[in-house]
XYZ file of C-alpha atoms in Angstrom:
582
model
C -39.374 -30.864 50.109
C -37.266 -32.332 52.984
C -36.103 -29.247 55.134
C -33.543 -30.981 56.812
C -31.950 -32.750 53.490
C -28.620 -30.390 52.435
C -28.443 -30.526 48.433
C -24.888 -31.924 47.313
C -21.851 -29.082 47.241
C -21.955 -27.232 44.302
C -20.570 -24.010 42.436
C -19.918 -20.875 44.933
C -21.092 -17.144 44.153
C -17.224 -16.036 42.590
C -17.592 -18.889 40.203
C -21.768 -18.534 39.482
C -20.046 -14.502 38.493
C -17.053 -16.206 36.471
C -19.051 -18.363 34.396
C -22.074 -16.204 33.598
C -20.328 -13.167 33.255
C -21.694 -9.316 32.657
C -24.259 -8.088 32.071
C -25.784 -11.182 32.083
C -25.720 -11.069 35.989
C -24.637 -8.341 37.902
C -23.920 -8.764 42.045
C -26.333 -6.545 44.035
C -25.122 -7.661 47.157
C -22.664 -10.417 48.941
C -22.828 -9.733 52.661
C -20.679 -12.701 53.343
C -18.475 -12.508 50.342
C -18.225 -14.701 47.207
C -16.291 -17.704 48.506
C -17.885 -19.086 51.333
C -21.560 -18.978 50.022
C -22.170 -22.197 47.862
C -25.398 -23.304 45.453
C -25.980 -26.976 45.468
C -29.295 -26.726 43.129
C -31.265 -24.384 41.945
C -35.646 -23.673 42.743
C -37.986 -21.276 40.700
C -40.415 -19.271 42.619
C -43.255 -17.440 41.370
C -44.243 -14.424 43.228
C -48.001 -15.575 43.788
C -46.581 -18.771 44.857
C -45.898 -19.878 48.558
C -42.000 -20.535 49.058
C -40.526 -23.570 50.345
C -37.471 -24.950 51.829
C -34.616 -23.857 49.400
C -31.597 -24.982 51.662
C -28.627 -23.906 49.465
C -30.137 -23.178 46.779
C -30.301 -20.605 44.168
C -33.766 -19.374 43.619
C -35.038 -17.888 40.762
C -37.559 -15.262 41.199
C -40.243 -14.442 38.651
C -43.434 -12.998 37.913
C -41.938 -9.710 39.609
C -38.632 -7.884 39.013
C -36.524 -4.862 40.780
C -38.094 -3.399 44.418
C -41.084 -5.409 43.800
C -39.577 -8.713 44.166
C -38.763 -7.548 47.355
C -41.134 -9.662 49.029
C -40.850 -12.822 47.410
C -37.009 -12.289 47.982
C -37.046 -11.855 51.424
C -39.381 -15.029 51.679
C -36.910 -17.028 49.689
C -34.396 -16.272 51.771
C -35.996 -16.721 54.799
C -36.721 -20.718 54.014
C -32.864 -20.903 53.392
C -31.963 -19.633 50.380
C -27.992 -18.879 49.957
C -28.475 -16.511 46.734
C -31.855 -14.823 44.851
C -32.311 -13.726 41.229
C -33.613 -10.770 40.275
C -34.837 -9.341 36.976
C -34.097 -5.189 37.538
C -34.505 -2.590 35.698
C -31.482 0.181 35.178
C -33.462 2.772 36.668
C -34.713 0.502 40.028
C -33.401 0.918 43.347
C -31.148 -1.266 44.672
C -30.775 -0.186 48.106
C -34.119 -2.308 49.445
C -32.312 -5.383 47.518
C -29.056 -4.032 49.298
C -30.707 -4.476 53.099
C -32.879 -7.385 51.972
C -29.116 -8.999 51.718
C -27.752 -7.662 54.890
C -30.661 -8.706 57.036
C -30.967 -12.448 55.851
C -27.084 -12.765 54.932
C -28.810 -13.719 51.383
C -26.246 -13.012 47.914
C -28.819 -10.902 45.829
C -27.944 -11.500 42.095
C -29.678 -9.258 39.113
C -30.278 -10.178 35.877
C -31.416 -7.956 32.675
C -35.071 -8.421 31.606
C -34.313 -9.853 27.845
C -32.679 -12.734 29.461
C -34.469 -15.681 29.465
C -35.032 -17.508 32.692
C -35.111 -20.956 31.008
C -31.535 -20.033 29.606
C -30.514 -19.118 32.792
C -31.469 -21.950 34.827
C -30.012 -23.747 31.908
C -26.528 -22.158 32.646
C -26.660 -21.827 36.096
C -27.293 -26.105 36.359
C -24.029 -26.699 34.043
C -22.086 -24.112 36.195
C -23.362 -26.452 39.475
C -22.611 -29.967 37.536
C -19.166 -28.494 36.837
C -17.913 -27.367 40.018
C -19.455 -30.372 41.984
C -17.330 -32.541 39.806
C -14.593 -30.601 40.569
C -15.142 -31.701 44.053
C -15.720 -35.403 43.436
C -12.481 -37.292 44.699
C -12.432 -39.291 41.297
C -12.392 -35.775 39.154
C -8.295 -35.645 39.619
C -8.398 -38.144 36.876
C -9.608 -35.436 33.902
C -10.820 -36.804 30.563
C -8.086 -38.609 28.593
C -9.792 -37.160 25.381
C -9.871 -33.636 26.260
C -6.023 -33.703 26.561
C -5.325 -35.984 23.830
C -7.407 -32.698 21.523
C -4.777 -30.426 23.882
C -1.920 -32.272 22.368
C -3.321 -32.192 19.112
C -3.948 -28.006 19.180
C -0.221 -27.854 20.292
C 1.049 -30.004 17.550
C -0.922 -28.239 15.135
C -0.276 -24.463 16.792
C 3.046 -24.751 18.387
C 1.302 -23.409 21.387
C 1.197 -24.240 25.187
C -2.705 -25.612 25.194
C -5.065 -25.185 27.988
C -8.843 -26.333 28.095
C -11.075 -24.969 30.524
C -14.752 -25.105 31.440
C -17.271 -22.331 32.427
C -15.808 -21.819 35.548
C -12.635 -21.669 34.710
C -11.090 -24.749 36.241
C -8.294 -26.238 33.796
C -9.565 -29.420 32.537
C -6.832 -30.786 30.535
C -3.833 -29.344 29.050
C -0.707 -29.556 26.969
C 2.747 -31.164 27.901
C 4.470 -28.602 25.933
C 6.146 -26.148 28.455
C 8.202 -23.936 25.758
C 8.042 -20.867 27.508
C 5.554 -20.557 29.792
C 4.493 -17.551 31.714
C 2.980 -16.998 34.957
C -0.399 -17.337 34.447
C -0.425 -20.545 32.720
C 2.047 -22.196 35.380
C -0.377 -21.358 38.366
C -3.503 -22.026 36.668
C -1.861 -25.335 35.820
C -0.474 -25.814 39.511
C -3.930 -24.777 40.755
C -5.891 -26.352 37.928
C -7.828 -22.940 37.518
C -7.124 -19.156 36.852
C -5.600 -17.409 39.536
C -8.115 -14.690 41.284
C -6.431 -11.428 39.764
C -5.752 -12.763 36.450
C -9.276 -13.512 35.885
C -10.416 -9.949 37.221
C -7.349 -8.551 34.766
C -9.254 -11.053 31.609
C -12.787 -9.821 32.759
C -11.385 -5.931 32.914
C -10.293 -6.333 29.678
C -13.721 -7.669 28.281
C -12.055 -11.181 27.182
C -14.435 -12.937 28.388
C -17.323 -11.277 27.573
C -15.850 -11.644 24.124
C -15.603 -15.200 24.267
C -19.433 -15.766 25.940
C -20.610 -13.918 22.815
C -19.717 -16.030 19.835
C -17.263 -18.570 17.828
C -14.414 -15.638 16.967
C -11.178 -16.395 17.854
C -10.305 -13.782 21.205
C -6.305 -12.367 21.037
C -4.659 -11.226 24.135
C -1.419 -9.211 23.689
C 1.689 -10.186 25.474
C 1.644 -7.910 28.537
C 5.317 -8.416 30.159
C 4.789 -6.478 33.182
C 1.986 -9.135 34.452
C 4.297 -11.955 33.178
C 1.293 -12.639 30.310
C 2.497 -13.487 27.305
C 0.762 -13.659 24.077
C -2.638 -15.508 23.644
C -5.526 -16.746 21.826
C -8.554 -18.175 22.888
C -12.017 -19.195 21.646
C -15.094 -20.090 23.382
C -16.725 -23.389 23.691
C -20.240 -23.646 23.016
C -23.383 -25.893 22.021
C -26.028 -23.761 20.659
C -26.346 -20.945 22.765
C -25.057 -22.101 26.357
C -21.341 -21.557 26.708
C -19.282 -24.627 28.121
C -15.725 -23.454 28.465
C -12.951 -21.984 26.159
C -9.352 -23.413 25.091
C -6.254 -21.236 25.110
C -3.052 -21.052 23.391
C -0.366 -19.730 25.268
C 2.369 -18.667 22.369
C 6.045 -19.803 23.780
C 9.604 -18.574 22.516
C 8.364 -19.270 18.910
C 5.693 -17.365 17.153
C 2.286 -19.652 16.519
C 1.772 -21.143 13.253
C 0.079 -19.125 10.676
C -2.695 -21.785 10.771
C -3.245 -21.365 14.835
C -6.935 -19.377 14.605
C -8.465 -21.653 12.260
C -7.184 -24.726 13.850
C -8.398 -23.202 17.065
C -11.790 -22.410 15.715
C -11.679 -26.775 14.590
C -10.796 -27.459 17.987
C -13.734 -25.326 19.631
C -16.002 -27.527 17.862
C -14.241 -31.020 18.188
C -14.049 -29.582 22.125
C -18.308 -29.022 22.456
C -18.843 -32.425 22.410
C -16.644 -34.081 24.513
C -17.177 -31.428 27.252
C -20.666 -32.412 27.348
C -19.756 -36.205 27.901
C -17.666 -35.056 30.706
C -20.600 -32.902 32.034
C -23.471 -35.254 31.701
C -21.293 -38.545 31.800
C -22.429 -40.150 28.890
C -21.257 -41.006 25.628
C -21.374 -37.568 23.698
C -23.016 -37.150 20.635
C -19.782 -36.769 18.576
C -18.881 -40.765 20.020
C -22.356 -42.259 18.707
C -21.946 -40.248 15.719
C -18.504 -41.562 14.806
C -19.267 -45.191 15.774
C -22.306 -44.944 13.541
C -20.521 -43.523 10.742
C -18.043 -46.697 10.874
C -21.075 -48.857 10.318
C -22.459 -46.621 7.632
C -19.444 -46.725 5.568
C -19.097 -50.637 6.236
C -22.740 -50.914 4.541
C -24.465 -51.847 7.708
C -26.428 -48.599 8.582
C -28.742 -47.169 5.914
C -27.411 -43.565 4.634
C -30.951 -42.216 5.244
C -30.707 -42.848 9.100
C -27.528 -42.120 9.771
C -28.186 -38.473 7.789
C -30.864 -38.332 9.964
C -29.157 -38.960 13.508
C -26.326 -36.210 11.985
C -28.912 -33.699 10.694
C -27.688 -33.895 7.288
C -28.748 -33.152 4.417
C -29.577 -36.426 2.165
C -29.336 -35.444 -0.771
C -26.134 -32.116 -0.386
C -23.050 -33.652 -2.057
C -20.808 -35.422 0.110
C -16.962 -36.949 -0.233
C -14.529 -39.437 1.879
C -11.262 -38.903 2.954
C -9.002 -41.997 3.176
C -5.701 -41.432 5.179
C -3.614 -44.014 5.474
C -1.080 -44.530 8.332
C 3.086 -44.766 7.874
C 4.519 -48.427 7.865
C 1.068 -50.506 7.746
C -0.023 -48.948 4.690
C -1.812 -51.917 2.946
C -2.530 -52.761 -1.426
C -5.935 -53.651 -0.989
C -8.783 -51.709 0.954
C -8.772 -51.834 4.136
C -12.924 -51.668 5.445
C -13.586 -50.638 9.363
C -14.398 -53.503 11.760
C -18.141 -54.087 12.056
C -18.325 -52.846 16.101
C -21.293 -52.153 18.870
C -22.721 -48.680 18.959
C -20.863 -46.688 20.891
C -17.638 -48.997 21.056
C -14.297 -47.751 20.136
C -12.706 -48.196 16.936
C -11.572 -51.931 16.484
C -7.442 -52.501 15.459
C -7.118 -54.914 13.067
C -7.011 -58.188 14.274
C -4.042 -59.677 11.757
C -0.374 -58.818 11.908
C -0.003 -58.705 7.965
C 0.094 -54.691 8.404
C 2.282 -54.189 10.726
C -0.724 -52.896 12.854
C -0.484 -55.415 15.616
C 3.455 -55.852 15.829
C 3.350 -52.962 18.371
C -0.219 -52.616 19.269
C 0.259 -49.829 22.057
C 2.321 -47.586 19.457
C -0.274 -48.156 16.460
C -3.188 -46.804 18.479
C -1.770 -43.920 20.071
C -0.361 -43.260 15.885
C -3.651 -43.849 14.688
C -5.599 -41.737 18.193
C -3.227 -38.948 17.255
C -4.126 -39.092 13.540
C -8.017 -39.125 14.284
C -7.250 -36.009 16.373
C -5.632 -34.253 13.761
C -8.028 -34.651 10.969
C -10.525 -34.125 13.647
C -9.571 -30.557 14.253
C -8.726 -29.749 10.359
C -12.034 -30.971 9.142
C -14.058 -28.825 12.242
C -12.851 -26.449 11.180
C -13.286 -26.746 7.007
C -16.972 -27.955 8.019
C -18.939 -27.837 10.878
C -20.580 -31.215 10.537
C -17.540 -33.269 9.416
C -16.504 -36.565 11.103
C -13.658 -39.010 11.606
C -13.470 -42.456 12.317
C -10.922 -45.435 12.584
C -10.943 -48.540 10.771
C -7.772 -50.768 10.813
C -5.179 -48.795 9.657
C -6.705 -45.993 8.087
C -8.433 -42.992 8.744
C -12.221 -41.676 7.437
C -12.872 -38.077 7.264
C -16.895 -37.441 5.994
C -17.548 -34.326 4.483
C -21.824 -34.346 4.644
C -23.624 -31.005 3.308
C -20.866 -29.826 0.637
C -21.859 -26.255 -0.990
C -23.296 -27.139 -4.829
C -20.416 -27.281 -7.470
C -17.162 -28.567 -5.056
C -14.953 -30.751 -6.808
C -12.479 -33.162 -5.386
C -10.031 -30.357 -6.274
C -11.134 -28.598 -3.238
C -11.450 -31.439 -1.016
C -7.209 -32.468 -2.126
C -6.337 -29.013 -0.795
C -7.963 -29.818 2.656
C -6.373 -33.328 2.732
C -2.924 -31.989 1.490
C -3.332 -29.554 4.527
C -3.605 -32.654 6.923
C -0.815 -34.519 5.533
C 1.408 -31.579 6.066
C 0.395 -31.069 9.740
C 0.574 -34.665 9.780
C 4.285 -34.291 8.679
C 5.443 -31.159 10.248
C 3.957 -31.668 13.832
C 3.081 -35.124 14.493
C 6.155 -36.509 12.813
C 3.989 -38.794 10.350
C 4.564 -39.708 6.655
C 0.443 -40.081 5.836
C -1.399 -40.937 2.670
C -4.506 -39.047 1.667
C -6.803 -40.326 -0.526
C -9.994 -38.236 -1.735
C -13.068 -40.124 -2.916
C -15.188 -38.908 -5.593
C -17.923 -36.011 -4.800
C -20.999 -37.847 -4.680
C -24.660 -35.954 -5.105
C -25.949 -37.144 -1.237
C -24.925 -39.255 1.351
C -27.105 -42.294 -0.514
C -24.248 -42.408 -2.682
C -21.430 -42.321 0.075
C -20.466 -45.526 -0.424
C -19.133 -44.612 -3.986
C -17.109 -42.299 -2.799
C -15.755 -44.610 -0.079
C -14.710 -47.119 -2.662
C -13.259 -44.832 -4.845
C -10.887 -43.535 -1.715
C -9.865 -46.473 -0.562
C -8.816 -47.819 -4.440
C -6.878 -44.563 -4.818
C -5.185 -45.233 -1.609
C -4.314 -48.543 -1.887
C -2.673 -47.500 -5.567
C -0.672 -44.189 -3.791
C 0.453 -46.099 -0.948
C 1.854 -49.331 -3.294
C 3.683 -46.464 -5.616
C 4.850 -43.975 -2.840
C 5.763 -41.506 -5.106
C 2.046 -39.391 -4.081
C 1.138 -38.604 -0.954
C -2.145 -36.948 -1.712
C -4.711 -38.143 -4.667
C -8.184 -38.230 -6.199
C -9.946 -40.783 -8.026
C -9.346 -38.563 -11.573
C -4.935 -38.647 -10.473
C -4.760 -42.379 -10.761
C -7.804 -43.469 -12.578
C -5.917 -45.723 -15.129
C -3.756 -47.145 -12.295
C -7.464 -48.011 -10.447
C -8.939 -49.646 -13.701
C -5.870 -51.955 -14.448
C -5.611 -52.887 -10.750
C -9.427 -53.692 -11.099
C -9.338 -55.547 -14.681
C -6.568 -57.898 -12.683
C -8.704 -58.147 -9.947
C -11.342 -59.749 -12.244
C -8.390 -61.699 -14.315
C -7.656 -63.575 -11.090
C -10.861 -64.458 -9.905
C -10.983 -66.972 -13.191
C -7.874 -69.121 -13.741
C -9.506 -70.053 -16.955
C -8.277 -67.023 -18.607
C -4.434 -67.465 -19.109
C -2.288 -67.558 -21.618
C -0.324 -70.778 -21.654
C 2.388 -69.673 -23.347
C 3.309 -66.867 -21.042
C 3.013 -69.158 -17.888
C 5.855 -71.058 -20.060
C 7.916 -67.571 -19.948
C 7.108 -67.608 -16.316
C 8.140 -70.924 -15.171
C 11.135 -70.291 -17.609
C 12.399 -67.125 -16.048
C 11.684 -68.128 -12.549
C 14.160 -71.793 -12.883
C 17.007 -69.967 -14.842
C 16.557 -66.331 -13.467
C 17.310 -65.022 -16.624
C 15.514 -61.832 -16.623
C 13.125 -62.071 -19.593
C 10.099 -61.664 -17.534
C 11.562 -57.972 -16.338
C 12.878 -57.102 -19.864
C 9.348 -57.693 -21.474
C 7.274 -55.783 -18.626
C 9.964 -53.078 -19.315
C 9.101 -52.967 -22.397
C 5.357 -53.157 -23.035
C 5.257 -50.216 -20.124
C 7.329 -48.305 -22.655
C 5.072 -48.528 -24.628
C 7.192 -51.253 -27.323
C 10.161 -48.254 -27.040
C 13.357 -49.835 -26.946
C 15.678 -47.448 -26.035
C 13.088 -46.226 -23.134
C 13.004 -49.943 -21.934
C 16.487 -50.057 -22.036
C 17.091 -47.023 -20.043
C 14.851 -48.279 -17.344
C 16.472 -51.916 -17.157
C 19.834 -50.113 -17.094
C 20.919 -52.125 -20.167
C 22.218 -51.616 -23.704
C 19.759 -51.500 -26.480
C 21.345 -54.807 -28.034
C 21.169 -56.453 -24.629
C 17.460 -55.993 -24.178
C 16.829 -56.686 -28.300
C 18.252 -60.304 -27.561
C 16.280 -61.215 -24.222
C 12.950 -60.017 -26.535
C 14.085 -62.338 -29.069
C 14.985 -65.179 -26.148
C 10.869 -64.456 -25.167
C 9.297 -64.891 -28.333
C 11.630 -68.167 -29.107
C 10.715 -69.779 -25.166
C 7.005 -68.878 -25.393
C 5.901 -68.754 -28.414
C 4.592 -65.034 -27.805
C 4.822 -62.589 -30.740
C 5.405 -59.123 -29.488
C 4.938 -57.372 -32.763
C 1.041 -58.958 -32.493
C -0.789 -55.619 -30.168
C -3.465 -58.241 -28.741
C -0.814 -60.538 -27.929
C 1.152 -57.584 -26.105
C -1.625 -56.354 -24.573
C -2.859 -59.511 -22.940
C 0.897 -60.408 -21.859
C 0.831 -57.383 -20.078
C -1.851 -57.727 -17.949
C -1.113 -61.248 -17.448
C 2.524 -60.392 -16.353
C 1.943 -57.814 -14.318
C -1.047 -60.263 -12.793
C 1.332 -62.721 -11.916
C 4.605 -60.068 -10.877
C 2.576 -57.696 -8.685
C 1.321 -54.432 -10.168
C 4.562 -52.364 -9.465
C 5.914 -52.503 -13.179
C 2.859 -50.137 -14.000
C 4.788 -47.435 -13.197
C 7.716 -48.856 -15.267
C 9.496 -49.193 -12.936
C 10.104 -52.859 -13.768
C 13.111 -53.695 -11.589
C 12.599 -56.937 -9.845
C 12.412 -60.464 -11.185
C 10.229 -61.872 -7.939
C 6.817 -63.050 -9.254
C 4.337 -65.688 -7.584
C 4.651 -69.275 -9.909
């Protein structure tokens, strides 16, 4: 090792103690203080091996622990070493460690035996990566993501959002300044905690709550400090904790949905803090893109269960959602796009999507990070992705026996936030429950054919495949009716070219009333028209076309050939308009 090369700037002692926490590390001795001493890297030393240069580093010292690392210590330090770690013991004495410090001006840091020095160099490297970004001129500009999932939380909460990493330095946060207190307008200002507030937090064993698991951590309002009321959860990827978010509650009480849609954000929040910390696509951003491709029939189910550690062959469902104003009739599949790419818009204007392209993708970005959260939080190795206008939510690894029934309440949950806090009239559609992901694409067909019937009625605005399955069947059997010309009735294109030169309104009276079923005063109600009026346009039918409506094959085959020809609105009786394509 170069003696002379200086390791890049890194994390100082104050935030090494911040991040790791008690009693995972416990300060022996700072003879300089915590500030000024800083770690750019950290060595390992075994105490039968010969030290080397460790210019600011952090050296971890094993193979020995308590008084009898003493030597090795005092080694370390002597070839440069700003801090040491210890394993002790409760009963050792510190005092030698204590002088070993105030000779070589070397931090002396102890650590409990369990711990694992693997985990800890682990943590201690993340801690380093973190703050050195922090110093990099280009880390003003913070992840766009991470506060795009802050604006979500506060949507959802009705919170003041904060999202911070292991050392406490604010990554992103909230616009929402509803009553904010003290400590979230420095730590803002500052873009980390304030000194005493964190001491107050660690006094109070918040974060040591937080380091130890996925529960959500409340902090009572405490007016005297100018706290208000709080919750906060940590962040975490296996067993190494990343950060935490924080809701800051302002003149209104949170929503009664806050800890669980905290606990979905935690987990939506894991992965993109480690693409900000290794700067790489995250896992979560492969995983989506990959899932777009899976459920446009171009990865095989087996891999992509495989790159997602699913379960093959758990049952599985899709979530359609479909977006206000460019709601489309027919399906609506995701763009074919590289690995890794973001979502594709759709490249026509015949949804609306592209009118305003700027507004559509911060609708749709907003969406995504809604039913992001929500589905985190329902289950742990949901996904999202975009495709055109619509939104995918997979639900891999279902428990045995869930029925679509289950899977509505989750969706109706969604369109509600969707409604209340993002200001957006959505459509959820909920594809069947399929035995494995080899079957996923069943249940992807059978959302996106329920959507495209809920968003033509408008009338639902959350449905499964069992709501609407007639509606699905007679949109299909027209489907199949159009695809060969061969089979028409001539005599009701005669009634159609009729009706369309004299605008008579025959066309509209007979859809009336075959979706009556052949019930003339229910017809006649719907057409707003007197019984006699409607019995003489019938008549006025039969005599143009030929048609007998008292025949039921004739009737039935008029029917779908009307509604064919008219658009499939009158299937809900509704049969109010005389436009049709000729």
């Amino acid at each position: 090792m170069d003696e002379t090369a200086t390791p890049p700037v890194g994390a100082n002692i104050r935030q090494l103690l911040l991040a790791l926490g008690e009693p995972v590390i416990d300060l022996v001795a700072a003879p300089v203080g915590l500030e000024d001493v800083e770690v750019g890297d950290v060595a390992i030393l075994d105490a039968d091996e010969e030290p080397e240069p460790y210019q600011a580093h952090l050296v971890l010292i094993i193979g020995t622990r308590g008084r009898r690392a003493l030597r090795v210590a005092r080694a370390a330090a002597r070839h440069g070493a700003a801090a040491v770690f210890v394993k002790m013991d409760p009963d050792d004495d510190r005092e030698a460690l204590k002088e070993l410090a105030e000779d070589t001006g070397t931090v002396v840091l102890g650590i409990r035996p369990e711990v694992r020095w693997a985990h800890l160099d682990s943590l201690v490297r993340g801690v380093i990566a973190d703050a050195r970004r922090a110093g990099e001129p280009e880390s003003a500009e913070q992840p766009a993501d991470l506060f795009a999932l802050a604006e979500t939380v506060s949507a959802l909460t009705g919170g003041n959002i904060s999202i911070e990493d292991a050392t406490n330095r604010v990554l992103a946060y909230s616009r929402s300044d509803d009553g904010v207190d003290e400590l979230r307008r420095r730590s803002i200002l500052g873009w980390e905690g304030p000194a005493h507030y964190l001491a107050l937090l660690r006094e109070w064993g918040v974060f040591e709550r937080l380091r130890a698991g996925g529960e959500v951590v409340r902090v009572e309002e405490r007016a005297d400090l100018g706290i208000r009321r709080r919750l906060a959860i940590g962040i975490r990827v296996q067993d190494q904790w990343l950060g935490s978010i924080w809701i800051q509650e302002g003149s209104a009480p949170l929503s009664d949905t806050a800890e669980q849609d905290l606990v979905g954000a935690a987990r939506a929040a894991a992965l993109l803090l480690v693409r900000h910390r290794t700067g790489t696509p995250s896992d979560l951003q492969v995983e989506e893109a990959l899932l777009g491709r899976m459920l446009d029939g171009h990865i095989d189910p087996g891999t992509f269960a495989t790159r997602i550690g699913a379960e093959l062959t758990k049952p599985a469902a899709v979530v359609a959602f479909a977006l206000p104003d460019i709601a489309r009739s027919d399906p609506a599949p995701t763009k074919r796009r590289p690995t890794g790419s973001a979502p594709m818009a759709p490249a026509s204007t015949d949804d609306g999507a592209s009118a305003d392209r700027p507004a559509f993708e911060l609708r749709r970005a907003e969406m995504a990070s809604l039913v992001t959260v929500h589905a985190g939080a329902f289950r742990r190795r949901a996904l999202v992705a975009a495709g055109g206008s619509r939104v995918y939510m997979l639900l891999p690894g279902l428990p045995e026996g869930t029925g679509e029934g289950m899977v509505a309440g989750l969706a109706g949950d969604i369109v509600r936030s969707a409604e209340q806090r993002l200001h957006l009239d959505v459509r959820a559609a909920v594809g069947s429950v399929v035995d494995g992901l080899d079957s996923i694409a069943a249940s992807k067909a059978d959302a996106d054919r329920v959507l495209g019937i809920i968003a033509r009625q408008g009338d639902r605005r959350v449905a499964t495949i069992a709501d609407v399955r007639s509606e699905v069947l007679v949109t299909e059997t027209l489907a199949l009716l159009e695809q060969h010309p061969r089979l028409r009735d001539p005599r009701i294109t005669v009634l159609l070219a009729y009706d369309h030169e004299h605008e008579s309104g025959l066309v509209p009276s007979v859809l009336a009333y075959l979706a009556a079923q052949c019930n003339m005063r229910a017809a006649a109600r719907l057409l707003h028209l007197h019984t006699n009026t409607l019995r003489y346009r019938l008549k006025r039918a039969e005599t143009i076309s030929g048609i007998d409506l008292a025949d039921p094959h004739q009737c039935l085959f008029t029917h779908l050939q009307l509604l064919l020809e008219t658009g499939p609105a009158p299937l809900r009786g509704a049969a109010h308009t005389s436009s049709y394509r000729h």
